[in-house]
Amino acid sequence: MWRHNILTQLPERHTEDEPEVQEDARPFELNANGQSSLIEFTKDRRTATYLGSAHQGSDVGIQSTLPVPRQVSLYYFEMTVLEKGEKGRTTLGFTVKDSKLTSQPGWETNTYGYHGDDGKKYSHPVANSRSINQGTEYGPTYTSGDTVGAGLNLETQEIFFTKNGKLLGTAFRNVPPLRFHPTIGMYSRGESVSVNFGTSTFAFDLQGQIEKTKQAQQEEKQSVSISPGATHHLVQDYLRYYGYGDTLQAYDRAAGLAESTASTSDRPEKEAEQLATRQKVRQAIMAGCMTDAQQLLHNCHPDMLESVTHPNLDVLIFFHCLHFIELIREKRISDAIRFAQDVLSPLRGIMSHRSKEYDAMLHDTVALIAYEEPEESPMYQLLDDAQREVVADVVNAALLASASGKPKWEAKPQAHLEQILRQLVAVRAEKLECSGGQGEAFSLPKYLGVQQTQHDGVQSMSM
């Protein structure tokens, strides 16, 4: 399916050469490999019991087998203290893969922990010295029967903890974008804990917290002031850009601006004339009347479809391919064959750096003629009305570029609304890159509430 709209800039399908990226697997068990004989694990590796005696250097850190997945905005797990043991020095938090497993979470660089014996939070000691790392007051202590949780917000780069379903608040900010493992810590004989990586219901309302976070973010956005009339001007510009003249006037009248904005007298006469022409061309294309659209283009821009020296390739290829498709729609097979021979065939390879894309597009288009029922063919999407809108947009952009008086390679007009959306996509992509690729990938269609359908069989074409 051809693509020329900002909502479809992301790939809709993947080829064998470009495998689809799968979301990372989530942690589901503790890593028993390499652990000392001090720890006993249950068969499912979700419960650990400390068998040794408490003494200097007998601390044990136990990581999950897998790190926090990259493609989530917030990760959370819980630990229940089954028995506090002799000292009650159980801990939970996050550590990196190469962290020492003879330390509690929070005692080494790039580790973070919430300790049960004193309720303090620990992180980033000086020179990796335990004696200096005294921790910081944070929350209540926890013991046998308590369930504590640890959450890592990949978008805000913050860590929080919970106790028995209650949020204790943000513990750490500006957490570096590293691959963290959920981790527990133990120290004395008889300590026994079980972990929940999401295989059963959490004590903490995680979904509720996610919704609260989203609500807070939304309120923060809503607090940003926008100059009066900005939205109206954006819509005006969009309608004007795409040649929706009648809709533009109706929109202005509905806003009580019929005299000052909708009236052509307040716009340069030439601009109003160009808008009317673009509207007629769009209407003809959307109706599938390619001969009428071609005549309109010939009247206002004779060279757009007919120049052999400096043709507008975007218009030339898209317009003529759609013309062929409309002939197939109308079952005018003989006319379609002649059109392919006289018009489409000479177009192949007319620009070296775009020929592969254009040839693929021409190949898919002409292939429709091989099927008695093209609607049932692998190229069925080319018969969709959405193709008409793509071509109408290409032609409209070319008309605007031509009206600007600048060469095509310099004049790349774009509606202000689309500029804003592209900037939004760029900013979110940059934000994801700054976080080391961790966090939920931004999807513009999802953000706008647009339902996307998956397309197979026809290579997507984009501008």
Coordinates of C-alpha atoms in Angstrom, one line a residue:
M1 CA 0.0 0.0 0.0
W2 CA 1.3 3.4 -0.9
R3 CA 2.0 5.7 2.0
H4 CA 2.2 9.4 2.0
N5 CA 0.6 10.3 5.3
I6 CA 2.3 11.0 8.6
L7 CA 0.1 8.5 10.4
T8 CA 1.6 5.7 8.4
Q9 CA 5.3 6.6 8.5
L10 CA 6.1 3.6 10.7
P11 CA 6.4 0.2 8.9
E12 CA 3.1 -1.7 8.7
R13 CA 4.8 -5.0 7.9
H14 CA 8.2 -6.6 8.1
T15 CA 10.1 -8.5 5.4
E16 CA 12.4 -11.5 5.9
D17 CA 15.3 -9.1 5.8
E18 CA 13.8 -6.9 8.5
P19 CA 12.5 -9.2 11.3
E20 CA 9.9 -7.8 13.6
V21 CA 11.2 -6.7 16.9
Q22 CA 9.7 -8.7 19.7
E23 CA 9.3 -7.3 23.2
D24 CA 11.9 -8.5 25.7
A25 CA 10.9 -11.5 27.8
R26 CA 10.0 -10.5 31.4
P27 CA 11.7 -11.8 34.5
F28 CA 9.9 -14.8 36.0
E29 CA 12.4 -16.5 38.4
L30 CA 15.4 -16.0 40.5
N31 CA 18.8 -16.9 39.2
A32 CA 20.1 -19.8 41.2
N33 CA 23.2 -20.3 39.1
G34 CA 26.4 -19.4 40.8
Q35 CA 24.8 -18.9 44.2
S36 CA 26.5 -20.2 47.3
S37 CA 25.3 -23.2 49.3
L38 CA 24.0 -20.6 51.8
I39 CA 20.8 -20.3 49.7
E40 CA 18.1 -22.9 49.2
F41 CA 15.6 -22.4 46.3
T42 CA 12.2 -24.0 45.7
K43 CA 11.7 -25.8 42.4
D44 CA 10.1 -22.8 40.7
R45 CA 13.0 -20.5 41.9
R46 CA 10.6 -18.0 43.3
T47 CA 11.3 -18.7 47.0
A48 CA 14.7 -18.5 48.6
T49 CA 15.8 -19.5 52.2
Y50 CA 19.1 -18.5 53.9
L51 CA 20.7 -21.5 55.5
G52 CA 24.0 -20.0 56.8
S53 CA 24.8 -18.0 59.9
A54 CA 25.0 -14.2 60.0
H55 CA 28.6 -12.9 59.9
Q56 CA 30.7 -10.3 58.1
G57 CA 30.8 -11.0 54.4
S58 CA 27.8 -13.4 54.4
D59 CA 25.5 -11.1 52.5
V60 CA 23.9 -12.5 49.4
G61 CA 22.3 -10.7 46.5
I62 CA 20.0 -12.7 44.2
Q63 CA 19.1 -11.4 40.8
S64 CA 16.3 -12.4 38.5
T65 CA 17.4 -14.5 35.5
L66 CA 16.3 -11.8 33.1
P67 CA 16.6 -8.0 33.2
V68 CA 13.8 -5.5 33.2
P69 CA 12.3 -5.5 29.6
R70 CA 13.1 -2.5 27.5
Q71 CA 9.7 -1.9 25.9
V72 CA 7.7 -1.0 29.1
S73 CA 7.2 2.3 30.7
L74 CA 7.0 1.0 34.2
Y75 CA 8.3 -2.3 35.7
Y76 CA 7.3 -3.6 39.1
F77 CA 7.8 -6.8 41.3
E78 CA 7.1 -7.8 44.9
M79 CA 8.8 -9.7 47.6
T80 CA 7.0 -11.3 50.6
V81 CA 9.0 -12.0 53.8
L82 CA 7.9 -15.5 54.9
E83 CA 10.3 -15.5 57.8
K84 CA 12.6 -12.6 59.0
G85 CA 15.2 -15.1 60.4
E86 CA 17.7 -14.1 63.0
K87 CA 18.5 -10.6 61.8
G88 CA 15.7 -9.6 59.5
R89 CA 18.1 -8.1 57.0
T90 CA 16.1 -8.7 53.8
T91 CA 16.3 -6.3 50.9
L92 CA 14.8 -5.7 47.5
G93 CA 15.7 -3.4 44.7
F94 CA 17.6 -3.3 41.4
T95 CA 21.1 -4.1 40.4
V96 CA 23.0 -4.4 37.1
K97 CA 24.2 -7.7 35.7
D98 CA 27.8 -7.4 36.8
S99 CA 27.0 -6.3 40.4
K100 CA 28.6 -8.2 43.2
L101 CA 26.4 -11.0 44.5
T102 CA 28.0 -10.8 47.9
S103 CA 26.4 -7.5 48.6
Q104 CA 22.9 -6.2 49.4
P105 CA 21.2 -4.1 46.7
G106 CA 22.2 -0.5 47.3
W107 CA 25.8 -1.2 48.5
E108 CA 27.4 -1.1 45.1
T109 CA 27.5 1.4 42.3
N110 CA 24.4 1.3 40.1
T111 CA 22.4 -0.7 42.6
Y112 CA 19.4 0.5 44.6
G113 CA 17.7 -1.1 47.6
Y114 CA 15.1 -0.7 50.3
H115 CA 16.3 -2.5 53.5
G116 CA 13.9 -4.2 55.9
D117 CA 15.9 -4.0 59.1
D118 CA 16.1 -0.2 59.2
G119 CA 13.6 1.0 56.5
K120 CA 16.4 3.0 54.8
K121 CA 17.1 3.4 51.1
Y122 CA 20.6 2.7 49.8
S123 CA 22.4 3.6 46.6
H124 CA 25.8 4.6 45.1
P125 CA 28.3 4.4 48.1
V126 CA 31.5 6.3 48.1
A127 CA 34.4 4.2 46.8
N128 CA 32.2 1.1 47.1
S129 CA 32.7 1.1 50.8
R130 CA 29.9 -0.4 52.9
S131 CA 31.0 1.3 56.1
I132 CA 30.5 4.7 54.5
N133 CA 27.1 3.9 53.0
Q134 CA 24.8 4.6 55.9
G135 CA 21.7 4.9 53.8
T136 CA 19.0 7.5 53.9
E137 CA 15.7 7.6 55.9
Y138 CA 12.9 6.5 53.6
G139 CA 10.1 4.2 54.9
P140 CA 9.0 1.8 57.6
T141 CA 10.9 -1.4 58.5
Y142 CA 9.4 -4.7 57.3
T143 CA 9.4 -8.2 58.7
S144 CA 7.6 -11.5 58.6
G145 CA 4.3 -11.4 56.7
D146 CA 5.0 -8.1 55.0
T147 CA 5.0 -7.7 51.2
V148 CA 7.2 -5.0 49.8
G149 CA 7.5 -4.0 46.1
A150 CA 10.0 -2.2 43.9
G151 CA 9.1 -0.2 40.8
L152 CA 11.3 1.2 38.0
N153 CA 9.8 4.0 35.9
L154 CA 11.7 3.9 32.6
E155 CA 10.2 7.1 31.3
T156 CA 10.8 9.3 34.3
Q157 CA 14.0 7.4 35.4
E158 CA 12.7 7.0 38.9
I159 CA 12.5 4.1 41.4
F160 CA 9.8 3.7 44.1
F161 CA 8.9 1.2 46.7
T162 CA 5.7 -0.1 48.4
K163 CA 4.8 -1.9 51.6
N164 CA 1.7 -4.0 51.9
G165 CA 0.1 -2.3 48.9
K166 CA 0.9 1.2 50.0
L167 CA 3.1 3.5 47.9
L168 CA 6.0 4.9 49.9
G169 CA 6.9 7.6 47.4
T170 CA 9.8 8.1 45.0
A171 CA 13.1 6.8 46.4
F172 CA 15.5 7.6 43.6
R173 CA 15.5 10.0 40.7
N174 CA 17.8 10.4 37.7
V175 CA 18.4 6.7 37.6
P176 CA 20.8 5.9 34.7
P177 CA 19.4 4.1 31.7
L178 CA 21.0 0.7 32.4
R179 CA 19.7 -2.8 32.1
F180 CA 18.6 -3.5 35.7
H181 CA 17.7 -6.8 37.2
P182 CA 15.1 -7.2 40.0
T183 CA 17.1 -8.2 43.0
I184 CA 16.6 -9.4 46.6
G185 CA 19.2 -9.5 49.4
M186 CA 19.6 -11.8 52.4
Y187 CA 22.0 -12.1 55.4
S188 CA 21.0 -14.3 58.3
R189 CA 19.9 -17.8 59.1
G190 CA 16.2 -18.6 58.6
E191 CA 15.4 -15.6 56.4
S192 CA 12.9 -16.8 53.8
V193 CA 11.3 -14.8 51.0
S194 CA 9.1 -15.4 48.0
V195 CA 9.0 -13.1 44.9
N196 CA 6.2 -12.3 42.6
F197 CA 7.2 -11.2 39.1
G198 CA 3.6 -10.7 38.0
T199 CA 2.5 -14.3 37.8
S200 CA 0.0 -13.6 40.5
T201 CA -1.9 -10.5 41.7
F202 CA 0.2 -7.8 43.3
A203 CA -0.6 -6.4 46.7
F204 CA -0.1 -3.0 45.2
D205 CA -2.5 -1.6 42.6
L206 CA 0.0 -1.3 39.8
Q207 CA -2.5 -0.5 37.1
G208 CA -4.0 2.2 39.3
Q209 CA -0.5 3.7 39.7
I210 CA 0.1 3.7 36.0
E211 CA -3.2 5.5 35.4
K212 CA -2.3 8.1 38.1
T213 CA 1.0 8.6 36.4
K214 CA -0.6 9.1 33.0
Q215 CA -3.2 11.5 34.6
A216 CA -0.4 13.5 36.2
Q217 CA 1.4 13.7 32.9
Q218 CA -1.8 14.8 31.2
E219 CA -2.5 17.5 33.7
E220 CA 1.0 18.8 33.3
K221 CA 0.4 19.0 29.5
Q222 CA -3.0 20.7 30.1
S223 CA -1.3 23.3 32.2
V224 CA 0.8 24.5 29.2
S225 CA -0.9 27.6 27.9
I226 CA -1.6 28.1 24.2
S227 CA -2.3 31.4 22.6
P228 CA -6.0 32.1 21.9
G229 CA -7.0 31.0 18.4
A230 CA -3.9 28.8 17.8
T231 CA -6.0 25.7 17.4
H232 CA -8.4 27.4 15.0
H233 CA -5.5 28.7 12.9
L234 CA -4.0 25.2 12.8
V235 CA -7.2 23.7 11.5
Q236 CA -7.5 26.6 9.0
D237 CA -4.0 26.0 7.7
Y238 CA -4.6 22.2 7.4
L239 CA -7.8 22.7 5.4
R240 CA -6.2 25.3 3.2
Y241 CA -3.1 23.2 2.7
Y242 CA -5.1 20.2 1.5
G243 CA -7.4 22.2 -0.7
Y244 CA -10.6 21.7 1.3
G245 CA -12.0 25.1 0.4
D246 CA -15.7 24.4 1.0
T247 CA -14.9 22.8 4.4
L248 CA -12.7 25.8 5.3
Q249 CA -15.4 28.3 4.7
A250 CA -17.9 26.2 6.6
Y251 CA -15.5 25.9 9.5
D252 CA -14.9 29.6 9.6
R253 CA -18.6 30.4 9.4
A254 CA -19.3 27.9 12.3
A255 CA -16.6 29.8 14.3
G256 CA -18.3 33.1 13.6
L257 CA -15.5 34.2 11.2
A258 CA -17.4 34.2 8.0
E259 CA -16.7 37.9 7.2
S260 CA -13.1 38.1 8.3
T261 CA -11.7 34.7 7.4
A262 CA -13.9 32.7 5.1
S263 CA -14.4 35.5 2.6
T264 CA -12.1 35.3 -0.4
S265 CA -11.9 39.1 -0.3
D266 CA -9.7 38.9 2.8
R267 CA -7.3 36.5 1.0
P268 CA -5.2 37.4 -2.0
E269 CA -7.2 36.8 -5.1
K270 CA -4.5 34.5 -6.6
E271 CA -4.5 32.4 -3.4
A272 CA -8.2 32.0 -3.5
E273 CA -8.1 30.9 -7.1
Q274 CA -5.3 28.4 -6.4
L275 CA -7.3 27.0 -3.5
A276 CA -10.3 26.5 -5.7
T277 CA -8.2 24.7 -8.3
R278 CA -6.6 22.4 -5.8
Q279 CA -10.1 21.6 -4.4
K280 CA -11.4 20.7 -7.8
V281 CA -8.4 18.5 -8.5
R282 CA -8.7 16.7 -5.2
Q283 CA -12.4 16.2 -5.7
A284 CA -11.8 14.7 -9.2
I285 CA -9.1 12.3 -7.9
M286 CA -11.2 11.2 -4.9
A287 CA -14.0 10.4 -7.3
G288 CA -11.7 8.4 -9.5
C289 CA -12.2 10.8 -12.4
M290 CA -8.6 10.8 -13.6
T291 CA -9.3 12.2 -17.0
D292 CA -11.0 15.2 -15.5
A293 CA -8.2 15.6 -13.0
Q294 CA -5.6 15.4 -15.8
Q295 CA -7.5 18.1 -17.7
L296 CA -7.6 20.4 -14.7
L297 CA -3.8 19.9 -14.2
H298 CA -3.2 20.6 -17.9
N299 CA -5.1 23.8 -17.7
C300 CA -3.2 25.2 -14.7
H301 CA 0.1 23.4 -14.9
P302 CA 0.7 21.9 -18.4
D303 CA 4.2 20.6 -17.5
M304 CA 3.2 18.7 -14.4
L305 CA 2.2 15.5 -16.2
E306 CA 3.6 16.1 -19.7
S307 CA 7.1 17.5 -19.4
V308 CA 9.7 15.0 -20.6
T309 CA 12.7 17.1 -19.5
H310 CA 12.0 17.9 -15.9
P311 CA 8.9 16.0 -14.9
N312 CA 7.5 16.0 -11.4
L313 CA 8.2 12.3 -10.7
D314 CA 6.1 12.1 -7.6
V315 CA 3.0 13.3 -9.4
L316 CA 3.9 11.5 -12.6
I317 CA 4.3 8.0 -11.0
F318 CA 1.5 8.3 -8.4
F319 CA -1.0 9.9 -10.8
H320 CA -0.5 7.5 -13.7
C321 CA -0.5 4.4 -11.5
L322 CA -3.8 5.5 -10.0
H323 CA -5.2 6.2 -13.5
F324 CA -4.3 2.6 -14.4
I325 CA -6.0 1.3 -11.2
E326 CA -9.2 3.2 -12.0
L327 CA -9.3 1.6 -15.4
I328 CA -9.0 -1.8 -13.7
R329 CA -11.8 -0.8 -11.3
E330 CA -14.0 0.0 -14.2
K331 CA -13.2 -3.3 -15.9
R332 CA -11.8 -1.5 -19.0
I333 CA -9.1 -4.1 -19.5
S334 CA -8.3 -3.2 -23.1
D335 CA -7.8 0.4 -22.2
A336 CA -5.7 -0.6 -19.2
I337 CA -3.4 -2.7 -21.4
R338 CA -2.9 0.2 -23.8
F339 CA -2.3 2.6 -20.9
A340 CA 0.3 0.3 -19.4
Q341 CA 2.1 0.1 -22.8
D342 CA 1.9 3.7 -23.8
V343 CA 2.2 5.5 -20.4
L344 CA 3.5 3.2 -17.6
S345 CA 6.2 1.3 -19.5
P346 CA 8.2 4.4 -20.5
L347 CA 8.2 5.5 -16.8
R348 CA 10.5 2.6 -15.6
G349 CA 13.9 3.7 -14.6
I350 CA 13.4 7.5 -15.3
M351 CA 15.3 8.5 -12.2
S352 CA 18.3 6.4 -11.0
H353 CA 18.1 7.1 -7.3
R354 CA 14.4 6.4 -7.1
S355 CA 14.0 3.7 -9.8
K356 CA 13.9 0.7 -7.5
E357 CA 11.0 2.2 -5.5
Y358 CA 9.2 3.3 -8.6
D359 CA 9.7 0.0 -10.4
A360 CA 8.3 -1.9 -7.4
M361 CA 5.3 0.5 -7.4
L362 CA 4.8 0.1 -11.1
H363 CA 5.2 -3.7 -10.9
D364 CA 2.5 -4.0 -8.2
T365 CA 0.2 -1.8 -10.0
V366 CA 0.4 -3.5 -13.4
A367 CA 0.2 -6.9 -11.8
L368 CA -3.5 -6.2 -11.1
I369 CA -4.3 -6.9 -14.7
A370 CA -3.3 -10.6 -14.3
Y371 CA -6.3 -11.3 -12.0
E372 CA -9.8 -11.9 -13.1
E373 CA -10.9 -10.7 -9.7
P374 CA -8.3 -8.1 -8.7
E375 CA -10.2 -7.4 -5.5
E376 CA -9.1 -10.9 -4.4
S377 CA -5.5 -10.6 -5.5
P378 CA -2.5 -9.9 -3.3
M379 CA -2.6 -6.4 -4.5
Y380 CA -6.2 -5.8 -3.4
Q381 CA -5.2 -2.8 -1.3
L382 CA -4.4 -0.8 -4.4
L383 CA -8.1 -0.7 -5.1
D384 CA -8.8 0.8 -1.8
D385 CA -10.2 4.4 -1.7
A386 CA -7.2 5.3 0.5
Q387 CA -5.0 5.2 -2.6
R388 CA -6.9 8.0 -4.1
E389 CA -6.3 10.1 -1.0
V390 CA -2.6 9.4 -1.2
V391 CA -2.4 10.5 -4.8
A392 CA -4.5 13.6 -4.0
D393 CA -2.1 14.6 -1.3
V394 CA 0.9 14.1 -3.7
V395 CA -0.7 16.2 -6.4
N396 CA -1.8 18.9 -3.9
A397 CA 1.8 19.2 -2.5
A398 CA 3.2 19.6 -6.0
L399 CA 0.7 22.3 -6.8
L400 CA 1.6 24.2 -3.6
A401 CA 5.3 23.8 -4.4
S402 CA 4.7 25.1 -7.9
A403 CA 2.7 28.1 -6.6
S404 CA 5.6 29.0 -4.2
G405 CA 7.8 29.7 -7.3
K406 CA 10.7 27.7 -5.8
P407 CA 12.3 24.6 -7.4
K408 CA 10.7 21.3 -6.3
W409 CA 13.8 20.3 -4.3
E410 CA 13.7 23.5 -2.3
A411 CA 10.0 23.9 -1.9
K412 CA 8.6 21.2 0.4
P413 CA 5.3 22.7 1.8
Q414 CA 3.8 21.1 4.8
A415 CA 0.7 21.8 6.9
H416 CA 1.7 23.3 10.3
L417 CA -0.3 20.6 12.0
E418 CA 1.8 17.9 10.4
Q419 CA 5.0 19.8 11.3
I420 CA 3.9 19.7 14.9
L421 CA 3.1 16.0 14.7
R422 CA 6.5 15.2 13.1
Q423 CA 8.2 17.3 15.8
L424 CA 6.3 15.3 18.5
V425 CA 7.5 12.0 16.9
A426 CA 11.1 13.3 16.7
V427 CA 11.1 14.4 20.3
R428 CA 9.7 11.2 21.6
A429 CA 12.2 9.2 19.5
E430 CA 15.1 11.4 20.9
K431 CA 13.8 10.9 24.5
L432 CA 13.7 7.1 24.0
E433 CA 17.3 7.2 22.6
C434 CA 18.4 9.2 25.6
S435 CA 17.0 6.6 27.9
G436 CA 19.1 3.9 26.2
G437 CA 16.2 2.6 24.2
Q438 CA 14.4 1.7 27.4
G439 CA 10.7 2.5 27.8
E440 CA 7.6 2.1 25.7
A441 CA 8.1 3.0 22.0
F442 CA 6.0 6.0 20.9
S443 CA 3.3 5.3 18.4
L444 CA 1.6 8.3 16.8
P445 CA -1.5 6.4 15.6
K446 CA -1.9 5.0 19.2
Y447 CA -1.4 8.5 20.6
L448 CA -4.1 9.9 18.4
G449 CA -6.4 6.9 18.9
V450 CA -6.2 5.8 15.3
Q451 CA -6.8 2.1 14.7
Q452 CA -4.2 0.6 12.4
T453 CA -4.8 -2.4 10.2
Q454 CA -2.0 -4.7 9.2
H455 CA -1.4 -5.1 5.5
D456 CA 0.3 -8.0 3.8
G457 CA 1.2 -8.9 0.3
V458 CA 2.0 -5.5 -1.1
Q459 CA 5.2 -3.6 -0.4
S460 CA 4.5 -0.2 1.3
M461 CA 5.6 2.9 -0.6
S462 CA 6.5 6.0 1.2
M463 CA 7.5 9.5 0.2

